[in-house]
Amino acid sequence: MNLREWALSQGIHPQTAYRWYRAGTLPVPARKVGQLILVRDLESQLSVPKSAVIYARVSSTDQKPDLDRQVARVLTSATEHGYSIDCVVTEVGSAFGGHRRKFLSLLKDPKVSTILVEHRDRFCRFGVEYIEAALEAQSRKLVVVDPAEVDDDLVRDVTELLTSLCARLYGRRLAVNKAQRAIDAVCS
């Protein structure tokens, strides 16, 4: 709803509401879109319960024991940062394919406000920025517990590209190892 409609529904003069918006003291979240100032009413936010979910993924069944370790690390970090976890979703599937049902159901569920993952590549290999932007547009977020896995963006992008190419050449299981060896050879 726009700022004027919200102000009139609350019995506040629209000029007063606009002054509050400019001063940053408006009691509800608002953002400017073009010429409009859109207000999200707190009652509408409370009508849909929000939840935080831990998502853990491994690529193959022989890595299945790592799922529990991933969940434990994310859960420890989540409790340290004050998140209330409603659900833990684990999945075995490749990050390259789009055939992960649990991953897609998390993205489709509007009740999930926060998705916690250990590393960015546990969520998906490519296009994480697009997924984060889409989630943010819905007032949801992706929280990466250990963002320091690869600090430099260029190094991360090259690693992802090499991993993808190695996956096509050598098969997906050996792709990460081959890509790491290639990077080590270049950096040496």
JSON list of C-alpha atoms in Angstrom, two decimals:
[
{"chain": "A", "resi": 1, "resn": "MET", "atom": "CA", "xyz": [0.00, 0.00, 0.00]},
{"chain": "A", "resi": 2, "resn": "ASN", "atom": "CA", "xyz": [1.28, 3.48, -0.66]},
{"chain": "A", "resi": 3, "resn": "LEU", "atom": "CA", "xyz": [2.17, 5.95, 2.06]},
{"chain": "A", "resi": 4, "resn": "ARG", "atom": "CA", "xyz": [-0.94, 8.12, 1.62]},
{"chain": "A", "resi": 5, "resn": "GLU", "atom": "CA", "xyz": [-3.33, 5.16, 1.90]},
{"chain": "A", "resi": 6, "resn": "TRP", "atom": "CA", "xyz": [-1.48, 3.87, 4.95]},
{"chain": "A", "resi": 7, "resn": "ALA", "atom": "CA", "xyz": [-1.57, 7.30, 6.65]},
{"chain": "A", "resi": 8, "resn": "LEU", "atom": "CA", "xyz": [-5.30, 7.73, 6.05]},
{"chain": "A", "resi": 9, "resn": "SER", "atom": "CA", "xyz": [-6.04, 4.20, 7.31]},
{"chain": "A", "resi": 10, "resn": "GLN", "atom": "CA", "xyz": [-4.11, 5.01, 10.51]},
{"chain": "A", "resi": 11, "resn": "GLY", "atom": "CA", "xyz": [-5.79, 8.40, 11.02]},
{"chain": "A", "resi": 12, "resn": "ILE", "atom": "CA", "xyz": [-2.56, 10.28, 10.31]},
{"chain": "A", "resi": 13, "resn": "HIS", "atom": "CA", "xyz": [-2.32, 13.22, 7.93]},
{"chain": "A", "resi": 14, "resn": "PRO", "atom": "CA", "xyz": [-0.40, 12.20, 4.76]},
{"chain": "A", "resi": 15, "resn": "GLN", "atom": "CA", "xyz": [1.99, 15.19, 5.13]},
{"chain": "A", "resi": 16, "resn": "THR", "atom": "CA", "xyz": [2.92, 14.02, 8.64]},
{"chain": "A", "resi": 17, "resn": "ALA", "atom": "CA", "xyz": [3.55, 10.49, 7.36]},
{"chain": "A", "resi": 18, "resn": "TYR", "atom": "CA", "xyz": [5.75, 11.87, 4.58]},
{"chain": "A", "resi": 19, "resn": "ARG", "atom": "CA", "xyz": [7.71, 13.99, 7.07]},
{"chain": "A", "resi": 20, "resn": "TRP", "atom": "CA", "xyz": [8.21, 10.88, 9.23]},
{"chain": "A", "resi": 21, "resn": "TYR", "atom": "CA", "xyz": [9.42, 8.95, 6.15]},
{"chain": "A", "resi": 22, "resn": "ARG", "atom": "CA", "xyz": [11.97, 11.66, 5.28]},
{"chain": "A", "resi": 23, "resn": "ALA", "atom": "CA", "xyz": [13.18, 11.79, 8.89]},
{"chain": "A", "resi": 24, "resn": "GLY", "atom": "CA", "xyz": [13.44, 7.99, 9.06]},
{"chain": "A", "resi": 25, "resn": "THR", "atom": "CA", "xyz": [10.99, 7.76, 11.97]},
{"chain": "A", "resi": 26, "resn": "LEU", "atom": "CA", "xyz": [8.10, 6.07, 10.16]},
{"chain": "A", "resi": 27, "resn": "PRO", "atom": "CA", "xyz": [6.94, 3.23, 12.46]},
{"chain": "A", "resi": 28, "resn": "VAL", "atom": "CA", "xyz": [6.58, 0.72, 9.60]},
{"chain": "A", "resi": 29, "resn": "PRO", "atom": "CA", "xyz": [9.00, -0.42, 6.86]},
{"chain": "A", "resi": 30, "resn": "ALA", "atom": "CA", "xyz": [8.77, 1.70, 3.70]},
{"chain": "A", "resi": 31, "resn": "ARG", "atom": "CA", "xyz": [10.71, 2.06, 0.48]},
{"chain": "A", "resi": 32, "resn": "LYS", "atom": "CA", "xyz": [10.56, 4.39, -2.51]},
{"chain": "A", "resi": 33, "resn": "VAL", "atom": "CA", "xyz": [9.66, 2.85, -5.86]},
{"chain": "A", "resi": 34, "resn": "GLY", "atom": "CA", "xyz": [9.67, 5.46, -8.62]},
{"chain": "A", "resi": 35, "resn": "GLN", "atom": "CA", "xyz": [7.44, 8.29, -7.37]},
{"chain": "A", "resi": 36, "resn": "LEU", "atom": "CA", "xyz": [5.59, 6.08, -4.86]},
{"chain": "A", "resi": 37, "resn": "ILE", "atom": "CA", "xyz": [6.52, 5.33, -1.29]},
{"chain": "A", "resi": 38, "resn": "LEU", "atom": "CA", "xyz": [5.33, 1.82, -0.52]},
{"chain": "A", "resi": 39, "resn": "VAL", "atom": "CA", "xyz": [4.58, 0.83, 3.06]},
{"chain": "A", "resi": 40, "resn": "ARG", "atom": "CA", "xyz": [4.47, -2.72, 4.37]},
{"chain": "A", "resi": 41, "resn": "ASP", "atom": "CA", "xyz": [1.98, -2.86, 7.17]},
{"chain": "A", "resi": 42, "resn": "LEU", "atom": "CA", "xyz": [3.12, -4.83, 10.24]},
{"chain": "A", "resi": 43, "resn": "GLU", "atom": "CA", "xyz": [-0.18, -6.73, 10.42]},
{"chain": "A", "resi": 44, "resn": "SER", "atom": "CA", "xyz": [0.33, -8.11, 6.91]},
{"chain": "A", "resi": 45, "resn": "GLN", "atom": "CA", "xyz": [3.88, -9.16, 7.85]},
{"chain": "A", "resi": 46, "resn": "LEU", "atom": "CA", "xyz": [2.66, -11.01, 10.93]},
{"chain": "A", "resi": 47, "resn": "SER", "atom": "CA", "xyz": [-0.06, -12.87, 9.04]},
{"chain": "A", "resi": 48, "resn": "VAL", "atom": "CA", "xyz": [2.48, -15.14, 7.30]},
{"chain": "A", "resi": 49, "resn": "PRO", "atom": "CA", "xyz": [4.72, -16.94, 9.80]},
{"chain": "A", "resi": 50, "resn": "LYS", "atom": "CA", "xyz": [8.40, -16.75, 8.85]},
{"chain": "A", "resi": 51, "resn": "SER", "atom": "CA", "xyz": [11.00, -19.40, 9.48]},
{"chain": "A", "resi": 52, "resn": "ALA", "atom": "CA", "xyz": [14.74, -20.02, 9.24]},
{"chain": "A", "resi": 53, "resn": "VAL", "atom": "CA", "xyz": [15.89, -23.20, 7.54]},
{"chain": "A", "resi": 54, "resn": "ILE", "atom": "CA", "xyz": [19.29, -24.89, 7.37]},
{"chain": "A", "resi": 55, "resn": "TYR", "atom": "CA", "xyz": [20.12, -26.30, 3.93]},
{"chain": "A", "resi": 56, "resn": "ALA", "atom": "CA", "xyz": [22.95, -28.82, 3.55]},
{"chain": "A", "resi": 57, "resn": "ARG", "atom": "CA", "xyz": [23.92, -30.62, 0.34]},
{"chain": "A", "resi": 58, "resn": "VAL", "atom": "CA", "xyz": [26.52, -33.08, -0.86]},
{"chain": "A", "resi": 59, "resn": "SER", "atom": "CA", "xyz": [27.14, -34.14, -4.44]},
{"chain": "A", "resi": 60, "resn": "SER", "atom": "CA", "xyz": [27.14, -37.92, -4.12]},
{"chain": "A", "resi": 61, "resn": "THR", "atom": "CA", "xyz": [26.03, -40.68, -1.78]},
{"chain": "A", "resi": 62, "resn": "ASP", "atom": "CA", "xyz": [29.61, -41.53, -0.76]},
{"chain": "A", "resi": 63, "resn": "GLN", "atom": "CA", "xyz": [29.80, -38.04, 0.81]},
{"chain": "A", "resi": 64, "resn": "LYS", "atom": "CA", "xyz": [26.61, -38.58, 2.83]},
{"chain": "A", "resi": 65, "resn": "PRO", "atom": "CA", "xyz": [28.40, -38.64, 6.23]},
{"chain": "A", "resi": 66, "resn": "ASP", "atom": "CA", "xyz": [29.48, -35.04, 5.59]},
{"chain": "A", "resi": 67, "resn": "LEU", "atom": "CA", "xyz": [25.81, -33.94, 5.70]},
{"chain": "A", "resi": 68, "resn": "ASP", "atom": "CA", "xyz": [25.66, -34.34, 9.48]},
{"chain": "A", "resi": 69, "resn": "ARG", "atom": "CA", "xyz": [28.91, -32.43, 9.92]},
{"chain": "A", "resi": 70, "resn": "GLN", "atom": "CA", "xyz": [27.63, -29.62, 7.68]},
{"chain": "A", "resi": 71, "resn": "VAL", "atom": "CA", "xyz": [24.38, -29.37, 9.63]},
{"chain": "A", "resi": 72, "resn": "ALA", "atom": "CA", "xyz": [26.25, -29.34, 12.95]},
{"chain": "A", "resi": 73, "resn": "ARG", "atom": "CA", "xyz": [28.55, -26.50, 11.82]},
{"chain": "A", "resi": 74, "resn": "VAL", "atom": "CA", "xyz": [25.67, -24.40, 10.48]},
{"chain": "A", "resi": 75, "resn": "LEU", "atom": "CA", "xyz": [23.53, -25.07, 13.55]},
{"chain": "A", "resi": 76, "resn": "THR", "atom": "CA", "xyz": [26.35, -23.99, 15.86]},
{"chain": "A", "resi": 77, "resn": "SER", "atom": "CA", "xyz": [26.83, -20.76, 13.95]},
{"chain": "A", "resi": 78, "resn": "ALA", "atom": "CA", "xyz": [23.08, -20.13, 13.73]},
{"chain": "A", "resi": 79, "resn": "THR", "atom": "CA", "xyz": [22.59, -20.42, 17.48]},
{"chain": "A", "resi": 80, "resn": "GLU", "atom": "CA", "xyz": [25.60, -18.14, 18.07]},
{"chain": "A", "resi": 81, "resn": "HIS", "atom": "CA", "xyz": [23.97, -15.50, 15.85]},
{"chain": "A", "resi": 82, "resn": "GLY", "atom": "CA", "xyz": [20.52, -15.88, 17.42]},
{"chain": "A", "resi": 83, "resn": "TYR", "atom": "CA", "xyz": [18.62, -17.63, 14.63]},
{"chain": "A", "resi": 84, "resn": "SER", "atom": "CA", "xyz": [15.67, -19.81, 15.55]},
{"chain": "A", "resi": 85, "resn": "ILE", "atom": "CA", "xyz": [15.82, -22.88, 13.30]},
{"chain": "A", "resi": 86, "resn": "ASP", "atom": "CA", "xyz": [12.50, -24.37, 12.25]},
{"chain": "A", "resi": 87, "resn": "CYS", "atom": "CA", "xyz": [13.70, -27.04, 9.84]},
{"chain": "A", "resi": 88, "resn": "VAL", "atom": "CA", "xyz": [16.82, -28.77, 8.53]},
{"chain": "A", "resi": 89, "resn": "VAL", "atom": "CA", "xyz": [16.80, -29.77, 4.86]},
{"chain": "A", "resi": 90, "resn": "THR", "atom": "CA", "xyz": [19.46, -32.15, 3.57]},
{"chain": "A", "resi": 91, "resn": "GLU", "atom": "CA", "xyz": [19.90, -33.28, 0.01]},
{"chain": "A", "resi": 92, "resn": "VAL", "atom": "CA", "xyz": [22.18, -35.40, -2.13]},
{"chain": "A", "resi": 93, "resn": "GLY", "atom": "CA", "xyz": [22.48, -33.94, -5.61]},
{"chain": "A", "resi": 94, "resn": "SER", "atom": "CA", "xyz": [24.74, -32.12, -7.98]},
{"chain": "A", "resi": 95, "resn": "ALA", "atom": "CA", "xyz": [24.94, -28.34, -7.84]},
{"chain": "A", "resi": 96, "resn": "PHE", "atom": "CA", "xyz": [25.11, -28.22, -11.63]},
{"chain": "A", "resi": 97, "resn": "GLY", "atom": "CA", "xyz": [21.70, -29.71, -12.37]},
{"chain": "A", "resi": 98, "resn": "GLY", "atom": "CA", "xyz": [18.36, -28.14, -11.66]},
{"chain": "A", "resi": 99, "resn": "HIS", "atom": "CA", "xyz": [16.84, -31.38, -10.41]},
{"chain": "A", "resi": 100, "resn": "ARG", "atom": "CA", "xyz": [17.04, -30.81, -6.66]},
{"chain": "A", "resi": 101, "resn": "ARG", "atom": "CA", "xyz": [13.45, -30.99, -5.42]},
{"chain": "A", "resi": 102, "resn": "LYS", "atom": "CA", "xyz": [14.17, -29.88, -1.85]},
{"chain": "A", "resi": 103, "resn": "PHE", "atom": "CA", "xyz": [16.24, -26.92, -3.04]},
{"chain": "A", "resi": 104, "resn": "LEU", "atom": "CA", "xyz": [13.45, -25.78, -5.35]},
{"chain": "A", "resi": 105, "resn": "SER", "atom": "CA", "xyz": [10.79, -26.22, -2.67]},
{"chain": "A", "resi": 106, "resn": "LEU", "atom": "CA", "xyz": [12.79, -23.94, -0.33]},
{"chain": "A", "resi": 107, "resn": "LEU", "atom": "CA", "xyz": [12.90, -21.26, -3.01]},
{"chain": "A", "resi": 108, "resn": "LYS", "atom": "CA", "xyz": [9.16, -21.58, -3.68]},
{"chain": "A", "resi": 109, "resn": "ASP", "atom": "CA", "xyz": [8.05, -21.53, -0.02]},
{"chain": "A", "resi": 110, "resn": "PRO", "atom": "CA", "xyz": [7.20, -17.94, 1.03]},
{"chain": "A", "resi": 111, "resn": "LYS", "atom": "CA", "xyz": [7.14, -18.94, 4.71]},
{"chain": "A", "resi": 112, "resn": "VAL", "atom": "CA", "xyz": [10.90, -19.55, 4.67]},
{"chain": "A", "resi": 113, "resn": "SER", "atom": "CA", "xyz": [12.40, -16.14, 5.41]},
{"chain": "A", "resi": 114, "resn": "THR", "atom": "CA", "xyz": [16.02, -17.19, 5.96]},
{"chain": "A", "resi": 115, "resn": "ILE", "atom": "CA", "xyz": [18.04, -19.99, 4.38]},
{"chain": "A", "resi": 116, "resn": "LEU", "atom": "CA", "xyz": [21.32, -20.79, 6.13]},
{"chain": "A", "resi": 117, "resn": "VAL", "atom": "CA", "xyz": [24.09, -22.65, 4.28]},
{"chain": "A", "resi": 118, "resn": "GLU", "atom": "CA", "xyz": [27.69, -23.41, 5.17]},
{"chain": "A", "resi": 119, "resn": "HIS", "atom": "CA", "xyz": [29.28, -22.36, 1.86]},
{"chain": "A", "resi": 120, "resn": "ARG", "atom": "CA", "xyz": [27.88, -20.68, -1.24]},
{"chain": "A", "resi": 121, "resn": "ASP", "atom": "CA", "xyz": [28.58, -23.72, -3.38]},
{"chain": "A", "resi": 122, "resn": "ARG", "atom": "CA", "xyz": [26.42, -25.89, -1.11]},
{"chain": "A", "resi": 123, "resn": "PHE", "atom": "CA", "xyz": [23.45, -23.85, -2.30]},
{"chain": "A", "resi": 124, "resn": "CYS", "atom": "CA", "xyz": [24.41, -23.65, -5.98]},
{"chain": "A", "resi": 125, "resn": "ARG", "atom": "CA", "xyz": [27.56, -23.21, -8.06]},
{"chain": "A", "resi": 126, "resn": "PHE", "atom": "CA", "xyz": [26.53, -20.44, -10.44]},
{"chain": "A", "resi": 127, "resn": "GLY", "atom": "CA", "xyz": [24.12, -17.54, -10.16]},
{"chain": "A", "resi": 128, "resn": "VAL", "atom": "CA", "xyz": [24.03, -17.24, -6.37]},
{"chain": "A", "resi": 129, "resn": "GLU", "atom": "CA", "xyz": [23.83, -13.47, -6.76]},
{"chain": "A", "resi": 130, "resn": "TYR", "atom": "CA", "xyz": [20.63, -13.83, -8.79]},
{"chain": "A", "resi": 131, "resn": "ILE", "atom": "CA", "xyz": [19.06, -16.11, -6.22]},
{"chain": "A", "resi": 132, "resn": "GLU", "atom": "CA", "xyz": [20.06, -13.76, -3.40]},
{"chain": "A", "resi": 133, "resn": "ALA", "atom": "CA", "xyz": [18.52, -10.81, -5.28]},
{"chain": "A", "resi": 134, "resn": "ALA", "atom": "CA", "xyz": [15.29, -12.71, -5.93]},
{"chain": "A", "resi": 135, "resn": "LEU", "atom": "CA", "xyz": [15.05, -13.73, -2.28]},
{"chain": "A", "resi": 136, "resn": "GLU", "atom": "CA", "xyz": [15.80, -10.17, -1.17]},
{"chain": "A", "resi": 137, "resn": "ALA", "atom": "CA", "xyz": [13.01, -8.86, -3.39]},
{"chain": "A", "resi": 138, "resn": "GLN", "atom": "CA", "xyz": [10.64, -11.05, -1.36]},
{"chain": "A", "resi": 139, "resn": "SER", "atom": "CA", "xyz": [12.11, -9.84, 1.98]},
{"chain": "A", "resi": 140, "resn": "ARG", "atom": "CA", "xyz": [13.91, -13.15, 2.39]},
{"chain": "A", "resi": 141, "resn": "LYS", "atom": "CA", "xyz": [17.63, -13.83, 2.64]},
{"chain": "A", "resi": 142, "resn": "LEU", "atom": "CA", "xyz": [20.38, -16.35, 2.13]},
{"chain": "A", "resi": 143, "resn": "VAL", "atom": "CA", "xyz": [22.93, -16.46, 4.96]},
{"chain": "A", "resi": 144, "resn": "VAL", "atom": "CA", "xyz": [26.32, -18.02, 4.21]},
{"chain": "A", "resi": 145, "resn": "VAL", "atom": "CA", "xyz": [27.83, -19.15, 7.51]},
{"chain": "A", "resi": 146, "resn": "ASP", "atom": "CA", "xyz": [31.42, -19.46, 6.22]},
{"chain": "A", "resi": 147, "resn": "PRO", "atom": "CA", "xyz": [31.84, -16.81, 3.52]},
{"chain": "A", "resi": 148, "resn": "ALA", "atom": "CA", "xyz": [35.64, -16.99, 3.71]},
{"chain": "A", "resi": 149, "resn": "GLU", "atom": "CA", "xyz": [35.88, -20.17, 1.66]},
{"chain": "A", "resi": 150, "resn": "VAL", "atom": "CA", "xyz": [37.18, -18.11, -1.27]},
{"chain": "A", "resi": 151, "resn": "ASP", "atom": "CA", "xyz": [37.78, -14.46, -0.49]},
{"chain": "A", "resi": 152, "resn": "ASP", "atom": "CA", "xyz": [38.54, -13.04, -3.91]},
{"chain": "A", "resi": 153, "resn": "ASP", "atom": "CA", "xyz": [35.60, -12.85, -6.33]},
{"chain": "A", "resi": 154, "resn": "LEU", "atom": "CA", "xyz": [37.79, -13.35, -9.38]},
{"chain": "A", "resi": 155, "resn": "VAL", "atom": "CA", "xyz": [39.43, -16.44, -7.89]},
{"chain": "A", "resi": 156, "resn": "ARG", "atom": "CA", "xyz": [35.98, -17.82, -6.99]},
{"chain": "A", "resi": 157, "resn": "ASP", "atom": "CA", "xyz": [34.65, -17.18, -10.50]},
{"chain": "A", "resi": 158, "resn": "VAL", "atom": "CA", "xyz": [37.67, -18.81, -12.14]},
{"chain": "A", "resi": 159, "resn": "THR", "atom": "CA", "xyz": [37.36, -21.78, -9.76]},
{"chain": "A", "resi": 160, "resn": "GLU", "atom": "CA", "xyz": [33.68, -22.19, -10.62]},
{"chain": "A", "resi": 161, "resn": "LEU", "atom": "CA", "xyz": [34.43, -21.97, -14.34]},
{"chain": "A", "resi": 162, "resn": "LEU", "atom": "CA", "xyz": [37.26, -24.50, -14.11]},
{"chain": "A", "resi": 163, "resn": "THR", "atom": "CA", "xyz": [35.10, -26.81, -12.02]},
{"chain": "A", "resi": 164, "resn": "SER", "atom": "CA", "xyz": [32.35, -26.66, -14.63]},
{"chain": "A", "resi": 165, "resn": "LEU", "atom": "CA", "xyz": [34.73, -27.35, -17.50]},
{"chain": "A", "resi": 166, "resn": "CYS", "atom": "CA", "xyz": [36.49, -30.15, -15.62]},
{"chain": "A", "resi": 167, "resn": "ALA", "atom": "CA", "xyz": [33.09, -31.66, -14.84]},
{"chain": "A", "resi": 168, "resn": "ARG", "atom": "CA", "xyz": [32.35, -31.89, -18.53]},
{"chain": "A", "resi": 169, "resn": "LEU", "atom": "CA", "xyz": [35.76, -33.35, -19.35]},
{"chain": "A", "resi": 170, "resn": "TYR", "atom": "CA", "xyz": [36.39, -35.72, -16.46]},
{"chain": "A", "resi": 171, "resn": "GLY", "atom": "CA", "xyz": [33.04, -36.34, -14.89]},
{"chain": "A", "resi": 172, "resn": "ARG", "atom": "CA", "xyz": [31.53, -34.55, -11.95]},
{"chain": "A", "resi": 173, "resn": "ARG", "atom": "CA", "xyz": [33.20, -36.48, -9.14]},
{"chain": "A", "resi": 174, "resn": "LEU", "atom": "CA", "xyz": [36.73, -35.57, -10.12]},
{"chain": "A", "resi": 175, "resn": "ALA", "atom": "CA", "xyz": [35.92, -32.04, -11.29]},
{"chain": "A", "resi": 176, "resn": "VAL", "atom": "CA", "xyz": [36.66, -30.25, -8.05]},
{"chain": "A", "resi": 177, "resn": "ASN", "atom": "CA", "xyz": [40.00, -32.01, -7.58]},
{"chain": "A", "resi": 178, "resn": "LYS", "atom": "CA", "xyz": [41.08, -31.39, -11.18]},
{"chain": "A", "resi": 179, "resn": "ALA", "atom": "CA", "xyz": [40.09, -27.73, -10.96]},
{"chain": "A", "resi": 180, "resn": "GLN", "atom": "CA", "xyz": [42.02, -27.30, -7.71]},
{"chain": "A", "resi": 181, "resn": "ARG", "atom": "CA", "xyz": [45.10, -28.94, -9.22]},
{"chain": "A", "resi": 182, "resn": "ALA", "atom": "CA", "xyz": [44.85, -26.63, -12.25]},
{"chain": "A", "resi": 183, "resn": "ILE", "atom": "CA", "xyz": [44.63, -23.57, -10.03]},
{"chain": "A", "resi": 184, "resn": "ASP", "atom": "CA", "xyz": [47.53, -24.77, -7.90]},
{"chain": "A", "resi": 185, "resn": "ALA", "atom": "CA", "xyz": [49.62, -25.28, -11.04]},
{"chain": "A", "resi": 186, "resn": "VAL", "atom": "CA", "xyz": [48.87, -21.77, -12.28]},
{"chain": "A", "resi": 187, "resn": "CYS", "atom": "CA", "xyz": [49.52, -20.12, -8.90]},
{"chain": "A", "resi": 188, "resn": "SER", "atom": "CA", "xyz": [52.83, -21.95, -8.36]}
]
